[in-house]
Structures are given as structure tokens and as C-alpha cells.
Amino acid sequence: MCLGIPGRVVVIVDAEAHLAEVDVNGVRRKISVRLLADDQLHVGDWVLVHVGFAIAKIDEREAKLTLDQVQKMGADYLTEIDAFTSSAIS
């Protein structure tokens, strides 16, 4: 199962290449934000992350509700977080 996980933008790594670093549950990862190029992303914005791409800009309330629901999924959530952690920026 693949999940979209909310992440908070912590750094715009390369605006021209559409790369940002996001924090998901304390884990940072560099992702592509190219799909949201028209959304004018800023540090502190929340995005929905799926397989290394930000697929939607969401508000903080939606991010927290989504994280709460995903955590209730149990094993599938842990598997997704493990996959995210394994590709974290060192």
C-alpha cells in the first residue's frame, strides 16, 4: 500500500530544480515539489508527500488530521514511515 504522508517544508533546497526538504514525523527528506510549482511553496507550508513528490499543498489542520488517521492504520503507517526514514537526509 502506498500512502500520502503530510510533511512540513523546512528548506527550499533548489527553487529552479523544484527541490525542497520536508520534515515528516521528525525525519527530513529531500523531495520534488515540481508538481506544485504554481502553488508558491514557502518554508512552513504543509504538503502531502507520495513516493518522493509533493502532490498537494494542505493546511496544518488537514495535515494533523491526516497524520492522526494514518497513525491509526498501524502497521501500514509504520511501514511507510520506515521507508521514509530509510531515505532520510544524513
GROMACS .gro file of N, CA and C in nm:
model
  270
    1MET      N    1   0.084  -0.116   0.000
    1MET     CA    2   0.000   0.000   0.000
    1MET      C    3   0.090   0.123   0.000
    2CYS      N    4   0.053   0.222  -0.077
    2CYS     CA    5   0.126   0.349  -0.078
    2CYS      C    6   0.037   0.455  -0.017
    3LEU      N    7   0.098   0.537   0.067
    3LEU     CA    8   0.025   0.642   0.137
    3LEU      C    9   0.083   0.778   0.104
    4GLY      N   10  -0.001   0.878   0.110
    4GLY     CA   11   0.046   1.016   0.105
    4GLY      C   12   0.062   1.062   0.249
    5ILE      N   13   0.180   1.105   0.287
    5ILE     CA   14   0.210   1.143   0.423
    5ILE      C   15   0.231   1.295   0.430
    6PRO      N   16   0.167   1.364   0.524
    6PRO     CA   17   0.190   1.508   0.538
    6PRO      C   18   0.332   1.537   0.586
    7GLY      N   19   0.392   1.636   0.524
    7GLY     CA   20   0.525   1.681   0.563
    7GLY      C   21   0.530   1.833   0.561
    8ARG      N   22   0.611   1.889   0.646
    8ARG     CA   23   0.625   2.035   0.653
    8ARG      C   24   0.754   2.077   0.583
    9VAL      N   25   0.745   2.173   0.494
    9VAL     CA   26   0.862   2.223   0.422
    9VAL      C   27   0.953   2.295   0.520
   10VAL      N   28   1.079   2.251   0.527
   10VAL     CA   29   1.175   2.314   0.619
   10VAL      C   30   1.282   2.394   0.544
   11VAL      N   31   1.308   2.358   0.419
   11VAL     CA   32   1.407   2.430   0.338
   11VAL      C   33   1.368   2.416   0.191
   12ILE      N   34   1.375   2.528   0.118
   12ILE     CA   35   1.367   2.519  -0.028
   12ILE      C   36   1.511   2.497  -0.071
   13VAL      N   37   1.543   2.376  -0.112
   13VAL     CA   38   1.681   2.338  -0.142
   13VAL      C   39   1.730   2.400  -0.272
   14ASP      N   40   1.645   2.392  -0.377
   14ASP     CA   41   1.682   2.443  -0.509
   14ASP      C   42   1.553   2.482  -0.580
   15ALA      N   43   1.524   2.611  -0.582
   15ALA     CA   44   1.398   2.659  -0.640
   15ALA      C   45   1.389   2.628  -0.789
   16GLU      N   46   1.500   2.643  -0.861
   16GLU     CA   47   1.499   2.617  -1.006
   16GLU      C   48   1.475   2.470  -1.037
   17ALA      N   49   1.529   2.381  -0.955
   17ALA     CA   50   1.511   2.237  -0.976
   17ALA      C   51   1.387   2.185  -0.904
   18HIS      N   52   1.316   2.274  -0.835
   18HIS     CA   53   1.193   2.238  -0.763
   18HIS      C   54   1.218   2.131  -0.657
   19LEU      N   55   1.320   2.153  -0.575
   19LEU     CA   56   1.352   2.059  -0.467
   19LEU      C   57   1.336   2.128  -0.332
   20ALA      N   58   1.278   2.055  -0.239
   20ALA     CA   59   1.261   2.106  -0.102
   20ALA      C   60   1.292   1.994  -0.005
   21GLU      N   61   1.325   2.034   0.117
   21GLU     CA   62   1.343   1.937   0.224
   21GLU      C   63   1.220   1.947   0.312
   22VAL      N   64   1.162   1.831   0.342
   22VAL     CA   65   1.044   1.827   0.428
   22VAL      C   66   1.072   1.745   0.553
   23ASP      N   67   0.996   1.775   0.655
   23ASP     CA   68   1.003   1.702   0.781
   23ASP      C   69   0.874   1.623   0.796
   24VAL      N   70   0.889   1.493   0.807
   24VAL     CA   71   0.775   1.404   0.830
   24VAL      C   72   0.801   1.330   0.960
   25ASN      N   73   0.727   1.368   1.061
   25ASN     CA   74   0.738   1.297   1.188
   25ASN      C   75   0.882   1.296   1.242
   26GLY      N   76   0.954   1.407   1.223
   26GLY     CA   77   1.091   1.417   1.273
   26GLY      C   78   1.197   1.368   1.176
   27VAL      N   79   1.157   1.316   1.061
   27VAL     CA   80   1.250   1.266   0.960
   27VAL      C   81   1.251   1.366   0.844
   28ARG      N   82   1.371   1.406   0.804
   28ARG     CA   83   1.384   1.500   0.692
   28ARG      C   84   1.423   1.427   0.564
   29ARG      N   85   1.364   1.473   0.455
   29ARG     CA   86   1.391   1.411   0.326
   29ARG      C   87   1.379   1.516   0.217
   30LYS      N   88   1.467   1.506   0.117
   30LYS     CA   89   1.460   1.595   0.002
   30LYS      C   90   1.359   1.537  -0.097
   31ILE      N   91   1.265   1.621  -0.142
   31ILE     CA   92   1.162   1.575  -0.236
   31ILE      C   93   1.147   1.674  -0.351
   32SER      N   94   1.079   1.629  -0.453
   32SER     CA   95   1.045   1.716  -0.565
   32SER      C   96   0.914   1.788  -0.534
   33VAL      N   97   0.914   1.918  -0.557
   33VAL     CA   98   0.791   1.996  -0.542
   33VAL      C   99   0.746   2.050  -0.679
   34ARG      N  100   0.798   1.991  -0.785
   34ARG     CA  101   0.769   2.036  -0.921
   34ARG      C  102   0.618   2.034  -0.951
   35LEU      N  103   0.546   1.935  -0.899
   35LEU     CA  104   0.403   1.927  -0.925
   35LEU      C  105   0.326   2.044  -0.864
   36LEU      N  106   0.388   2.113  -0.769
   36LEU     CA  107   0.324   2.226  -0.702
   36LEU      C  108   0.390   2.358  -0.738
   37ALA      N  109   0.455   2.363  -0.854
   37ALA     CA  110   0.530   2.482  -0.895
   37ALA      C  111   0.444   2.608  -0.896
   38ASP      N  112   0.316   2.595  -0.926
   38ASP     CA  113   0.227   2.711  -0.931
   38ASP      C  114   0.174   2.752  -0.794
   39ASP      N  115   0.203   2.673  -0.690
   39ASP     CA  116   0.148   2.699  -0.556
   39ASP      C  117   0.235   2.788  -0.468
   40GLN      N  118   0.350   2.833  -0.518
   40GLN     CA  119   0.436   2.923  -0.442
   40GLN      C  120   0.463   2.870  -0.300
   41LEU      N  121   0.526   2.754  -0.291
   41LEU     CA  122   0.556   2.696  -0.160
   41LEU      C  123   0.658   2.778  -0.083
   42HIS      N  124   0.641   2.781   0.049
   42HIS     CA  125   0.730   2.853   0.138
   42HIS      C  126   0.766   2.762   0.255
   43VAL      N  127   0.877   2.794   0.321
   43VAL     CA  128   0.914   2.723   0.443
   43VAL      C  129   0.797   2.734   0.540
   44GLY      N  130   0.761   2.620   0.600
   44GLY     CA  131   0.650   2.616   0.694
   44GLY      C  132   0.521   2.563   0.633
   45ASP      N  133   0.513   2.560   0.500
   45ASP     CA  134   0.394   2.504   0.434
   45ASP      C  135   0.389   2.354   0.454
   46TRP      N  136   0.269   2.301   0.454
   46TRP     CA  137   0.246   2.157   0.463
   46TRP      C  138   0.213   2.104   0.325
   47VAL      N  139   0.270   1.987   0.293
   47VAL     CA  140   0.242   1.921   0.165
   47VAL      C  141   0.213   1.774   0.191
   48LEU      N  142   0.144   1.713   0.098
   48LEU     CA  143   0.119   1.570   0.102
   48LEU      C  144   0.226   1.504   0.016
   49VAL      N  145   0.306   1.415   0.076
   49VAL     CA  146   0.421   1.354   0.010
   49VAL      C  147   0.387   1.209  -0.029
   50HIS      N  148   0.415   1.178  -0.156
   50HIS     CA  149   0.395   1.041  -0.205
   50HIS      C  150   0.513   1.007  -0.295
   51VAL      N  151   0.583   0.901  -0.263
   51VAL     CA  152   0.699   0.849  -0.336
   51VAL      C  153   0.797   0.958  -0.380
   52GLY      N  154   0.830   1.049  -0.288
   52GLY     CA  155   0.930   1.149  -0.316
   52GLY      C  156   0.880   1.274  -0.386
   53PHE      N  157   0.750   1.286  -0.402
   53PHE     CA  158   0.692   1.403  -0.467
   53PHE      C  159   0.586   1.467  -0.377
   54ALA      N  160   0.586   1.599  -0.371
   54ALA     CA  161   0.477   1.670  -0.306
   54ALA      C  162   0.362   1.671  -0.407
   55ILE      N  163   0.249   1.612  -0.369
   55ILE     CA  164   0.137   1.601  -0.464
   55ILE      C  165   0.025   1.700  -0.436
   56ALA      N  166   0.026   1.762  -0.318
   56ALA     CA  167  -0.076   1.861  -0.284
   56ALA      C  168  -0.026   1.948  -0.171
   57LYS      N  169  -0.066   2.073  -0.174
   57LYS     CA  170  -0.040   2.164  -0.062
   57LYS      C  171  -0.163   2.155   0.028
   58ILE      N  172  -0.140   2.137   0.159
   58ILE     CA  173  -0.251   2.123   0.252
   58ILE      C  174  -0.229   2.218   0.369
   59ASP      N  175  -0.337   2.246   0.443
   59ASP     CA  176  -0.319   2.333   0.559
   59ASP      C  177  -0.282   2.250   0.681
   60GLU      N  178  -0.239   2.318   0.787
   60GLU     CA  179  -0.191   2.249   0.907
   60GLU      C  180  -0.298   2.161   0.970
   61ARG      N  181  -0.420   2.209   0.971
   61ARG     CA  182  -0.531   2.131   1.029
   61ARG      C  183  -0.549   1.999   0.954
   62GLU      N  184  -0.550   2.007   0.822
   62GLU     CA  185  -0.563   1.885   0.741
   62GLU      C  186  -0.444   1.793   0.762
   63ALA      N  187  -0.323   1.850   0.774
   63ALA     CA  188  -0.203   1.769   0.796
   63ALA      C  189  -0.215   1.692   0.927
   64LYS      N  190  -0.257   1.760   1.033
   64LYS     CA  191  -0.267   1.694   1.163
   64LYS      C  192  -0.377   1.587   1.163
   65LEU      N  193  -0.491   1.616   1.101
   65LEU     CA  194  -0.598   1.516   1.092
   65LEU      C  195  -0.552   1.394   1.013
   66THR      N  196  -0.482   1.420   0.903
   66THR     CA  197  -0.432   1.309   0.819
   66THR      C  198  -0.331   1.225   0.897
   67LEU      N  199  -0.237   1.290   0.965
   67LEU     CA  200  -0.138   1.216   1.044
   67LEU      C  201  -0.205   1.132   1.152
   68ASP      N  202  -0.306   1.188   1.218
   68ASP     CA  203  -0.380   1.112   1.319
   68ASP      C  204  -0.444   0.987   1.259
   69GLN      N  205  -0.507   1.003   1.144
   69GLN     CA  206  -0.574   0.890   1.080
   69GLN      C  207  -0.474   0.786   1.029
   70VAL      N  208  -0.365   0.833   0.971
   70VAL     CA  209  -0.264   0.740   0.920
   70VAL      C  210  -0.202   0.660   1.034
   71GLN      N  211  -0.178   0.726   1.147
   71GLN     CA  212  -0.120   0.655   1.262
   71GLN      C  213  -0.214   0.546   1.312
   72LYS      N  214  -0.343   0.565   1.297
   72LYS     CA  215  -0.441   0.465   1.339
   72LYS      C  216  -0.438   0.341   1.249
   73MET      N  217  -0.372   0.354   1.135
   73MET     CA  218  -0.363   0.240   1.042
   73MET      C  219  -0.264   0.136   1.091
   74GLY      N  220  -0.183   0.171   1.189
   74GLY     CA  221  -0.093   0.073   1.248
   74GLY      C  222   0.023   0.034   1.161
   75ALA      N  223   0.029  -0.093   1.125
   75ALA     CA  224   0.144  -0.150   1.054
   75ALA      C  225   0.171  -0.081   0.921
   76ASP      N  226   0.066  -0.047   0.847
   76ASP     CA  227   0.087   0.019   0.718
   76ASP      C  228   0.155   0.155   0.738
   77TYR      N  229   0.117   0.226   0.842
   77TYR     CA  230   0.179   0.355   0.874
   77TYR      C  231   0.326   0.335   0.908
   78LEU      N  232   0.354   0.237   0.995
   78LEU     CA  233   0.492   0.211   1.035
   78LEU      C  234   0.578   0.172   0.916
   79THR      N  235   0.524   0.093   0.825
   79THR     CA  236   0.597   0.054   0.704
   79THR      C  237   0.631   0.176   0.620
   80GLU      N  238   0.534   0.266   0.605
   80GLU     CA  239   0.556   0.388   0.527
   80GLU      C  240   0.660   0.478   0.593
   81ILE      N  241   0.653   0.495   0.723
   81ILE     CA  242   0.750   0.577   0.795
   81ILE      C  243   0.889   0.513   0.787
   82ASP      N  244   0.898   0.381   0.797
   82ASP     CA  245   1.027   0.312   0.783
   82ASP      C  246   1.087   0.339   0.645
   83ALA      N  247   1.003   0.334   0.541
   83ALA     CA  248   1.052   0.360   0.406
   83ALA      C  249   1.099   0.504   0.394
   84PHE      N  250   1.026   0.595   0.455
   84PHE     CA  251   1.064   0.736   0.453
   84PHE      C  252   1.196   0.756   0.528
   85THR      N  253   1.207   0.692   0.643
   85THR     CA  254   1.328   0.705   0.725
   85THR      C  255   1.451   0.651   0.653
   86SER      N  256   1.434   0.541   0.580
   86SER     CA  257   1.548   0.479   0.513
   86SER      C  258   1.605   0.567   0.402
   87SER      N  259   1.529   0.667   0.358
   87SER     CA  260   1.580   0.757   0.255
   87SER      C  261   1.603   0.897   0.311
   88ALA      N  262   1.618   0.908   0.442
   88ALA     CA  263   1.636   1.038   0.507
   88ALA      C  264   1.770   1.099   0.470
   89ILE      N  265   1.774   1.230   0.479
   89ILE     CA  266   1.899   1.303   0.457
   89ILE      C  267   1.987   1.284   0.579
   90SER      N  268   2.113   1.250   0.556
   90SER     CA  269   2.202   1.231   0.671
   90SER      C  270   2.266   1.359   0.712
   0.00000   0.00000   0.00000
